[in-house]
mmCIF file of N, CA, C and O in Angstrom:
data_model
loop_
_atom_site.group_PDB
_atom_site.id
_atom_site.type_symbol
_atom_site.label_atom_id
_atom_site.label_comp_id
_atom_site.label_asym_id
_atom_site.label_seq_id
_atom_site.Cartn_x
_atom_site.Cartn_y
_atom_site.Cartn_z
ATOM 1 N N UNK V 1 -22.986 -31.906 78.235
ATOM 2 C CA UNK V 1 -23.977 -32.188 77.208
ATOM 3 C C UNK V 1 -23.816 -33.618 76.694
ATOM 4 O O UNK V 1 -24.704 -34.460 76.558
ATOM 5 N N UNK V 2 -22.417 -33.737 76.417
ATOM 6 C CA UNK V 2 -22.391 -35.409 75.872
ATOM 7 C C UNK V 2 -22.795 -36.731 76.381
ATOM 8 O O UNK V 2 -23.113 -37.791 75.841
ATOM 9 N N UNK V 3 -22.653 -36.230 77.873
ATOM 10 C CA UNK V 3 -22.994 -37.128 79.013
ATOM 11 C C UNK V 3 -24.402 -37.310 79.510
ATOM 12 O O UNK V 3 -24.789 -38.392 79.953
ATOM 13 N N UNK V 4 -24.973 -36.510 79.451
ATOM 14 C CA UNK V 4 -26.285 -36.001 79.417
ATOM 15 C C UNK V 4 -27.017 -36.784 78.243
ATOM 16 O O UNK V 4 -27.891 -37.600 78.535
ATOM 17 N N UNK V 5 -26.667 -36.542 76.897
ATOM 18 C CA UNK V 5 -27.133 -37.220 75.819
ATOM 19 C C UNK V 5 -26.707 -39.346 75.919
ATOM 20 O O UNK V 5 -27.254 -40.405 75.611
ATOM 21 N N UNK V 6 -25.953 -39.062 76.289
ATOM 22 C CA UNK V 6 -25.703 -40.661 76.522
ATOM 23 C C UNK V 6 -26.068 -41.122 77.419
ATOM 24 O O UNK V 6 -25.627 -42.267 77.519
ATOM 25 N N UNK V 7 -27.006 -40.698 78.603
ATOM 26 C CA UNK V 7 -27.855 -40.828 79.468
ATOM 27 C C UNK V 7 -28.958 -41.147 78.935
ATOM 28 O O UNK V 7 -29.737 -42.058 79.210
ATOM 29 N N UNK V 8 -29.002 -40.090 77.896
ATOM 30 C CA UNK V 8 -30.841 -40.343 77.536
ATOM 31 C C UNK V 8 -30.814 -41.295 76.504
ATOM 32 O O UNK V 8 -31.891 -41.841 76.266
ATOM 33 N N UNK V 9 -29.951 -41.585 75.911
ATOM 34 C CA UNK V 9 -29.706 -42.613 75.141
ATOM 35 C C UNK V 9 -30.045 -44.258 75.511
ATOM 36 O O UNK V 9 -30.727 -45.130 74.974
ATOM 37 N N UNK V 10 -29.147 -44.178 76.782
ATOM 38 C CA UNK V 10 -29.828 -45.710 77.784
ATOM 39 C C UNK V 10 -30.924 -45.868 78.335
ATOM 40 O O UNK V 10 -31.435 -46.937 78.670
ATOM 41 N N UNK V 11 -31.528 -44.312 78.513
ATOM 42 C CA UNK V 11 -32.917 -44.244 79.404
ATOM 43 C C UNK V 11 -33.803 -45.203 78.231
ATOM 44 O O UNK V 11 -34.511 -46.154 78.564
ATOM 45 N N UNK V 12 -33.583 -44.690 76.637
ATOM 46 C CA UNK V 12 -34.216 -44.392 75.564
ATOM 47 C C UNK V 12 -34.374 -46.284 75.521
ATOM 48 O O UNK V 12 -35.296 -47.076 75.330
ATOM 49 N N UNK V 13 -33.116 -46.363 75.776
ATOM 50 C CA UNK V 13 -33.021 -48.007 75.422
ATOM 51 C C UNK V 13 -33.647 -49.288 76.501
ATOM 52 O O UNK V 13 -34.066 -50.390 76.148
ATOM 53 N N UNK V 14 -33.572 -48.862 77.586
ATOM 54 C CA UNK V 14 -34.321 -49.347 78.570
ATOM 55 C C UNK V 14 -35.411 -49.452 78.899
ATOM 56 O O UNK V 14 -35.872 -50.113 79.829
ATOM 57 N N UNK V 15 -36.198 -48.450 77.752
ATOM 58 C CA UNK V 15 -37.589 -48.160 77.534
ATOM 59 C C UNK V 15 -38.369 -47.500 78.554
ATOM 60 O O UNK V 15 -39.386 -47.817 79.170
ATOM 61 N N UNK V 16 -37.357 -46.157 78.562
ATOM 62 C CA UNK V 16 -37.866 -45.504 79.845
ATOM 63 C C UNK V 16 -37.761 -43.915 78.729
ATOM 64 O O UNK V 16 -36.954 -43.011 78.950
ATOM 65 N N UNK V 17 -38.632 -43.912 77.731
ATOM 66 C CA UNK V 17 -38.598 -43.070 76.634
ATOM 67 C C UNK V 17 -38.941 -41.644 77.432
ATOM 68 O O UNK V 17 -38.434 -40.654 76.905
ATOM 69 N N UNK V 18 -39.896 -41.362 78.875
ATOM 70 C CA UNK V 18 -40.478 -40.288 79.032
ATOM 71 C C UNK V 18 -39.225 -39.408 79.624
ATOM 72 O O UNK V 18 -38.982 -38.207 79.502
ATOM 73 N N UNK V 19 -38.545 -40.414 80.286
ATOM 74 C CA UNK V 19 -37.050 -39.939 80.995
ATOM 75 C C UNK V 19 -35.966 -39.799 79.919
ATOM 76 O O UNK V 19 -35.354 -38.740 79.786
ATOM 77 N N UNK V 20 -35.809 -40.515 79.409
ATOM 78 C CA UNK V 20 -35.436 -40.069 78.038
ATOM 79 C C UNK V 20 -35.289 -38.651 77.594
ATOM 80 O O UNK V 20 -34.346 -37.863 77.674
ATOM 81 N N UNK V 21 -36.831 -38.527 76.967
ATOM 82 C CA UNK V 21 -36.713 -37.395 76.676
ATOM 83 C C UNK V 21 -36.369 -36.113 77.248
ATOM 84 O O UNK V 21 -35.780 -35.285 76.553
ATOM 85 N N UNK V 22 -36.669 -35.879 78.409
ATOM 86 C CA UNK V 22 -36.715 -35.134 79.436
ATOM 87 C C UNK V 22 -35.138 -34.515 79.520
ATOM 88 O O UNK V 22 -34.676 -33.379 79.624
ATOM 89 N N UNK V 23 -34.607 -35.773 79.427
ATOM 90 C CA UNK V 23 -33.065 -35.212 79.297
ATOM 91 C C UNK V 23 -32.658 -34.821 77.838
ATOM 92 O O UNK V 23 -32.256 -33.763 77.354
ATOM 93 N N UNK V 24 -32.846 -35.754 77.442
ATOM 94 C CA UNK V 24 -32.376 -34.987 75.727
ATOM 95 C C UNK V 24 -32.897 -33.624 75.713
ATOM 96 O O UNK V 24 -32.030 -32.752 75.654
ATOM 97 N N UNK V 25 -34.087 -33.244 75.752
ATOM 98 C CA UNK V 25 -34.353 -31.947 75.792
ATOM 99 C C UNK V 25 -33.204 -31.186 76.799
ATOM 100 O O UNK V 25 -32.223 -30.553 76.406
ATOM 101 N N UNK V 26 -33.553 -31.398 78.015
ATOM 102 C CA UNK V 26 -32.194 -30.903 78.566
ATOM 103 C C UNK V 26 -30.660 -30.588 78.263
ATOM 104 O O UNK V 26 -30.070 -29.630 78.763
ATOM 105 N N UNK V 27 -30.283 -31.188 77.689
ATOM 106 C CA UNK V 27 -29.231 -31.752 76.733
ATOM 107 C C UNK V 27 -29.271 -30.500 75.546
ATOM 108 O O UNK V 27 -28.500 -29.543 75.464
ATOM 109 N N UNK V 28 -30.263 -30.790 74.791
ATOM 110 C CA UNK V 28 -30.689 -29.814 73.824
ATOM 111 C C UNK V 28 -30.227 -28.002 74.225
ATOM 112 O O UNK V 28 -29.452 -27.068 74.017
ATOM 113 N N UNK V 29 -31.120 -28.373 74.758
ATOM 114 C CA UNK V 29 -30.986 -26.218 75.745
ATOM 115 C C UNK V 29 -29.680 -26.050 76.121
ATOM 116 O O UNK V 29 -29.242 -24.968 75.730
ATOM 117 N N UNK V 30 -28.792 -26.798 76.811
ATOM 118 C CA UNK V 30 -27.740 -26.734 77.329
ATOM 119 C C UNK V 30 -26.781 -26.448 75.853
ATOM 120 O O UNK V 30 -26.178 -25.379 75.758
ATOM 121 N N UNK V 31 -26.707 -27.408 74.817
ATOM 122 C CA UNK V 31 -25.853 -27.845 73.806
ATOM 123 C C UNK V 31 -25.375 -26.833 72.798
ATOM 124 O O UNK V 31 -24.282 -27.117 72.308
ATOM 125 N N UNK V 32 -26.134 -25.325 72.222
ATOM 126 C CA UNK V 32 -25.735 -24.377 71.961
ATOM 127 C C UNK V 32 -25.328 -24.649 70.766
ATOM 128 O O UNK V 32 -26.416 -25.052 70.356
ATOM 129 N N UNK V 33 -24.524 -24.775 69.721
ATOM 130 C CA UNK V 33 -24.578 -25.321 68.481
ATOM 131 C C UNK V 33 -23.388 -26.479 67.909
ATOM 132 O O UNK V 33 -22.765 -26.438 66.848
ATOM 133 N N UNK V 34 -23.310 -27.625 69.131
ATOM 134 C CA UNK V 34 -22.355 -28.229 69.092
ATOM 135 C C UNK V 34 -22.680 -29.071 67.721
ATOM 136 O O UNK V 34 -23.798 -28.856 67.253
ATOM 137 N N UNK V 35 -22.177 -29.633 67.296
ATOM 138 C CA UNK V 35 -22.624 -31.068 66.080
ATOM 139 C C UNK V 35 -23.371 -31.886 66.728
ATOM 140 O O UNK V 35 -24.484 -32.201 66.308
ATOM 141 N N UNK V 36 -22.917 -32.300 67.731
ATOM 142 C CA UNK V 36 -23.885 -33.480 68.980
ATOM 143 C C UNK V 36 -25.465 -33.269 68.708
ATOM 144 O O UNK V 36 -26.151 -34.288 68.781
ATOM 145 N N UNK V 37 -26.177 -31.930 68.372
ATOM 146 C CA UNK V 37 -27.368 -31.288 68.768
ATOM 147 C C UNK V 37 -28.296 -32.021 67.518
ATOM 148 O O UNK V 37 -29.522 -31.961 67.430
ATOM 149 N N UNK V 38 -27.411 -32.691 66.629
ATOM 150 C CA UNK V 38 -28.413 -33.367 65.441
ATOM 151 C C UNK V 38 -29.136 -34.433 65.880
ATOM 152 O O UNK V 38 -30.272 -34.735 65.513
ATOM 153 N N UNK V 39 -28.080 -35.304 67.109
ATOM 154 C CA UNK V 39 -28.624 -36.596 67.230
ATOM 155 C C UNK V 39 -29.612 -36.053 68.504
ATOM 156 O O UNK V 39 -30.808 -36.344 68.486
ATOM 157 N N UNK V 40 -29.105 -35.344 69.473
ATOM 158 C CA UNK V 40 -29.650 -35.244 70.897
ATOM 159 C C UNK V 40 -31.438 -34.705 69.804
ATOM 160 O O UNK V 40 -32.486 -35.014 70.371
ATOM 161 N N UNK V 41 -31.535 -34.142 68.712
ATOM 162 C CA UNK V 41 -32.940 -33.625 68.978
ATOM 163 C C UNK V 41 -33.898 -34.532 67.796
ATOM 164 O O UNK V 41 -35.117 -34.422 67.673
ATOM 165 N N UNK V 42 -32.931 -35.512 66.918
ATOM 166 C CA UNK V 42 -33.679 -36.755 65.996
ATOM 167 C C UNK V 42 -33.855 -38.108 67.583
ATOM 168 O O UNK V 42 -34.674 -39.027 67.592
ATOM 169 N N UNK V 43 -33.163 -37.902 68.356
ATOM 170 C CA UNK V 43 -33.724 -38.823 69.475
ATOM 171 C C UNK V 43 -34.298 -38.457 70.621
ATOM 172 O O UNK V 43 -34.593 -39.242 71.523
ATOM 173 N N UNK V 44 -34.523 -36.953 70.634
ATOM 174 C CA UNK V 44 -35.773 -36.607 71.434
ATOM 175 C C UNK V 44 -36.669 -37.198 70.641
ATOM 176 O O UNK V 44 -37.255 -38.129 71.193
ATOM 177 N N UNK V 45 -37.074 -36.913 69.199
ATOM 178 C CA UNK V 45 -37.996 -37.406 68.674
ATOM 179 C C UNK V 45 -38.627 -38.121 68.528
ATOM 180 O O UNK V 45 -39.847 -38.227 68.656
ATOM 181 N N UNK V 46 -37.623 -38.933 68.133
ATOM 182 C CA UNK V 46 -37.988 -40.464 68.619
ATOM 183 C C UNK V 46 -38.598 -40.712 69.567
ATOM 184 O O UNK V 46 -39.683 -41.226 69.295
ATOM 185 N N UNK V 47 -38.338 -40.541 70.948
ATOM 186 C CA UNK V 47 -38.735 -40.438 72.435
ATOM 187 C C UNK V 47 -40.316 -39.791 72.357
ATOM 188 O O UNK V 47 -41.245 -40.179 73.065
ATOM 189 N N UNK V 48 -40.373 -39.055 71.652
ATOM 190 C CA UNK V 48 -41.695 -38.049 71.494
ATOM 191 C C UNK V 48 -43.036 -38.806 70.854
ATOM 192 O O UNK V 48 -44.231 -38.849 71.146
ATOM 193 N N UNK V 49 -42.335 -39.276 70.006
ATOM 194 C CA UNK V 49 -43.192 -39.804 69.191
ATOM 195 C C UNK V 49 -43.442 -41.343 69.906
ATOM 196 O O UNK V 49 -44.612 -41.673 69.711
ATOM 197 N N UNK V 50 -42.794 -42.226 70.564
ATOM 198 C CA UNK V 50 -42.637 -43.380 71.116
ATOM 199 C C UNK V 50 -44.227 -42.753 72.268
ATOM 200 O O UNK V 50 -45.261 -43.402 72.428
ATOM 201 N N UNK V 51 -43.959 -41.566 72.794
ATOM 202 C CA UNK V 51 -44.528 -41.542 73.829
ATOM 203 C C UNK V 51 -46.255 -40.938 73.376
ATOM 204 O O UNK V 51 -47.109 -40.785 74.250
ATOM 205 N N UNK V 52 -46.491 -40.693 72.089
ATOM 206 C CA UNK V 52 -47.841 -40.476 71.425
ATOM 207 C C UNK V 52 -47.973 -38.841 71.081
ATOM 208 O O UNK V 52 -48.920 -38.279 70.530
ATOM 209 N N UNK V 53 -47.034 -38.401 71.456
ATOM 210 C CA UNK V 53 -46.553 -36.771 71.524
ATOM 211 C C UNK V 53 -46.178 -36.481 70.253
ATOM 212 O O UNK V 53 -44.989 -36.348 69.961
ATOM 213 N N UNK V 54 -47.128 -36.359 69.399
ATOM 214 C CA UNK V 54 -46.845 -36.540 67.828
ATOM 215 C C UNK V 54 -46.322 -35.105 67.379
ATOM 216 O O UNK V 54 -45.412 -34.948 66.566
ATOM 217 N N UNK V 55 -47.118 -33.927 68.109
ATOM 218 C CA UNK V 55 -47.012 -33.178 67.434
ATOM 219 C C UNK V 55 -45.353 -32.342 67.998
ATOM 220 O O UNK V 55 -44.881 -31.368 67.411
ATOM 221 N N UNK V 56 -44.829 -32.881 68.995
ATOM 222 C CA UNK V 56 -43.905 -32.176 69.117
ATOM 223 C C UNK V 56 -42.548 -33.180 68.544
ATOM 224 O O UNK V 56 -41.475 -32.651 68.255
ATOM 225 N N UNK V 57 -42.729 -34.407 68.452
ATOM 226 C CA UNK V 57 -41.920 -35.448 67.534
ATOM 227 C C UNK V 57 -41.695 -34.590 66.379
ATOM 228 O O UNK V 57 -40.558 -34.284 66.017
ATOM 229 N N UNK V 58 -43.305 -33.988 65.488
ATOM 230 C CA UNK V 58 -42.716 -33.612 64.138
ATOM 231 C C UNK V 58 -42.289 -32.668 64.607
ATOM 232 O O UNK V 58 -42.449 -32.113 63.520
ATOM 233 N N UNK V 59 -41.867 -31.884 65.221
ATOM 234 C CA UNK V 59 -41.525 -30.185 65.379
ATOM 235 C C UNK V 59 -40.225 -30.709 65.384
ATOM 236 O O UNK V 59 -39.387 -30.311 64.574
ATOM 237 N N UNK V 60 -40.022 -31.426 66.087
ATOM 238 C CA UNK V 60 -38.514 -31.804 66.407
ATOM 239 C C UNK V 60 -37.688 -32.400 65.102
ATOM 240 O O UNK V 60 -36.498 -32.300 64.804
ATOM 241 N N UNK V 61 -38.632 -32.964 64.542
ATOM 242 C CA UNK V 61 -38.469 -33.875 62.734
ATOM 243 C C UNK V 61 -37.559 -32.946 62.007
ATOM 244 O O UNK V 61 -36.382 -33.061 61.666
ATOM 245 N N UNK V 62 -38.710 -31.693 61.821
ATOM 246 C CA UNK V 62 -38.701 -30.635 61.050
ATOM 247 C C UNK V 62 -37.623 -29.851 61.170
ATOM 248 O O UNK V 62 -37.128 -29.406 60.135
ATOM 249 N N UNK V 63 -36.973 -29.485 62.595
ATOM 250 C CA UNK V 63 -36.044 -28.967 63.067
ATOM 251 C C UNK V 63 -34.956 -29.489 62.737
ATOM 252 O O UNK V 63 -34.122 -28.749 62.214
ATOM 253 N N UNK V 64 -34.594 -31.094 62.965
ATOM 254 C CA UNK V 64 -33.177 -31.252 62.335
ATOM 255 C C UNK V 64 -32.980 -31.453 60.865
ATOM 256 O O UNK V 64 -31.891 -31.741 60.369
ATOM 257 N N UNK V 65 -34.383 -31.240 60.019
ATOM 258 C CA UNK V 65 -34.374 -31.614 59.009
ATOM 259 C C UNK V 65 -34.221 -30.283 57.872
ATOM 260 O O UNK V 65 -33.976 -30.121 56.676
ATOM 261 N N UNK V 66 -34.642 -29.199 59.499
ATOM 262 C CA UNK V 66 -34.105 -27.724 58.381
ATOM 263 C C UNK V 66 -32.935 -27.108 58.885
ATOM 264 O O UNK V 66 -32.458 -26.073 58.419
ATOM 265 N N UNK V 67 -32.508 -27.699 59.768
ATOM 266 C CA UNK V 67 -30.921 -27.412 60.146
ATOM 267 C C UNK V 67 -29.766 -28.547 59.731
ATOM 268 O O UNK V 67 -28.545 -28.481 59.588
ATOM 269 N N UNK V 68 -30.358 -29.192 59.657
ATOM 270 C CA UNK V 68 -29.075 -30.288 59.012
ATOM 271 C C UNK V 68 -30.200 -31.126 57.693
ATOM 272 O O UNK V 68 -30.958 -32.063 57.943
ATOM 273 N N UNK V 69 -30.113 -30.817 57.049
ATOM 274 C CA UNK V 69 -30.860 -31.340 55.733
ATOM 275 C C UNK V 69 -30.035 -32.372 55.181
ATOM 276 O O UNK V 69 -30.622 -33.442 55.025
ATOM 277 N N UNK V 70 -28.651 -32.332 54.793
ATOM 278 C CA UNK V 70 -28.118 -33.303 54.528
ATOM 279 C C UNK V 70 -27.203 -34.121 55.256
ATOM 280 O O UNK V 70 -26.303 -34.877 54.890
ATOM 281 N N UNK V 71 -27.684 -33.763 56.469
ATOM 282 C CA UNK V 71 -26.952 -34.854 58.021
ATOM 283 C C UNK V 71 -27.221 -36.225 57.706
ATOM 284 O O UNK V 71 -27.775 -37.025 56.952
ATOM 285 N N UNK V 72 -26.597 -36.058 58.594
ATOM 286 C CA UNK V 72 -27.101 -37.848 59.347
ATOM 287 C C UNK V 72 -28.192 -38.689 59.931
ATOM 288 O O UNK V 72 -28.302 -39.910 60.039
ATOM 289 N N UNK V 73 -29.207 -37.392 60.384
ATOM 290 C CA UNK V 73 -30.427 -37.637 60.433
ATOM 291 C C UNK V 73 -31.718 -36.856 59.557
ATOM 292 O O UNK V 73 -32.892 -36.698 59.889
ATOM 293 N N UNK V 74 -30.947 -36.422 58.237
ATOM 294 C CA UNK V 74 -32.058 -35.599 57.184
ATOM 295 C C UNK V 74 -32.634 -36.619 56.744
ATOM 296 O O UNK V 74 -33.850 -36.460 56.643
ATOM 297 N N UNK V 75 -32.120 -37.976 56.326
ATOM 298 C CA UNK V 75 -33.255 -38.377 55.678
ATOM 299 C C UNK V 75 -34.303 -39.125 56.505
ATOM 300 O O UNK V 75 -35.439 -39.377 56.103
ATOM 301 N N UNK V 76 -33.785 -39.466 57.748
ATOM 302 C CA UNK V 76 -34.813 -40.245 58.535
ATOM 303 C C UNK V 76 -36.212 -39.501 59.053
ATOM 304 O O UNK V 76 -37.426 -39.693 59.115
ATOM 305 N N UNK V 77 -35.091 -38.423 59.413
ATOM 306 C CA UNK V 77 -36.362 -36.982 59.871
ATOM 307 C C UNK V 77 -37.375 -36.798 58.263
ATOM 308 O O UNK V 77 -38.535 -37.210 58.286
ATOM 309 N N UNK V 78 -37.086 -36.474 57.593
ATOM 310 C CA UNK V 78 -38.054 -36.682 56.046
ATOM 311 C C UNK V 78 -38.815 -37.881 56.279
ATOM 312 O O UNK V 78 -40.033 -37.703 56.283
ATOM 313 N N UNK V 79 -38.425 -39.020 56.468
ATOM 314 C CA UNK V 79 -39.506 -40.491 56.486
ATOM 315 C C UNK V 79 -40.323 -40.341 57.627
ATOM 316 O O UNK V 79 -41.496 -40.710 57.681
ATOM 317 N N UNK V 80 -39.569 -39.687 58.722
ATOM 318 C CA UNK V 80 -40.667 -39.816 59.743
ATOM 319 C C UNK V 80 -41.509 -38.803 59.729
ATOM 320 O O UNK V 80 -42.588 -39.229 60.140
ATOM 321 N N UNK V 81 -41.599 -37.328 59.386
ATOM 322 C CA UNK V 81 -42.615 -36.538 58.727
ATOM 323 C C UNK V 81 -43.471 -37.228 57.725
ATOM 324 O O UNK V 81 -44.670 -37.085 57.968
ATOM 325 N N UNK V 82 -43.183 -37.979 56.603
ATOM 326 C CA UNK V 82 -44.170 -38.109 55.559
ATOM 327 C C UNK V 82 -45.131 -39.514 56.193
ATOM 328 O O UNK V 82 -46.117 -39.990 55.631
ATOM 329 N N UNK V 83 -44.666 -39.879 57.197
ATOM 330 C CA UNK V 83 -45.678 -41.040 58.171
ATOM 331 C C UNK V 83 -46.729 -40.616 58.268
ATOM 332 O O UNK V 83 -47.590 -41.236 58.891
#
């Protein structure tokens, strides 16, 4: 899973967001309820939303934002919903 996520991480950065995601999601399903699963699904999002895929960006928003509310990615996931 970690490896996987740091894959999609460079895809993400190389601006190859559709591959990207593809794995983070992957990543995601695989990951089961590690801590890792906050970032792998606030940077699917990202990826989602990069790619015009709005409505599954917010699903994904919403998700780390009602499972980890006061993470590391609660408040970003909140800014990027109220967009």
């Amino acid at each position: 899973v970690t490896a996987t996520y740091w894959q999609g991480l460079s895809l993400k950065s190389l601006g190859q967001p559709a591959q990207a995601a593809d794995l983070l999601k992957s990543a995601a399903m695989g990951a089961g309820d590690v801590p890792l699963l906050e970032s792998i699904l606030f940077q699917q999002a990202l990826c989602e939303r990069q790619l015009g895929r709005v409505a599954e960006a917010r699903q994904l928003f919403d998700s780390v934002l009602g499972k980890w509310p006061k993470g590391e990615f609660g408040d970003d996931s909140l800014h990027a919903l109220a967009e």
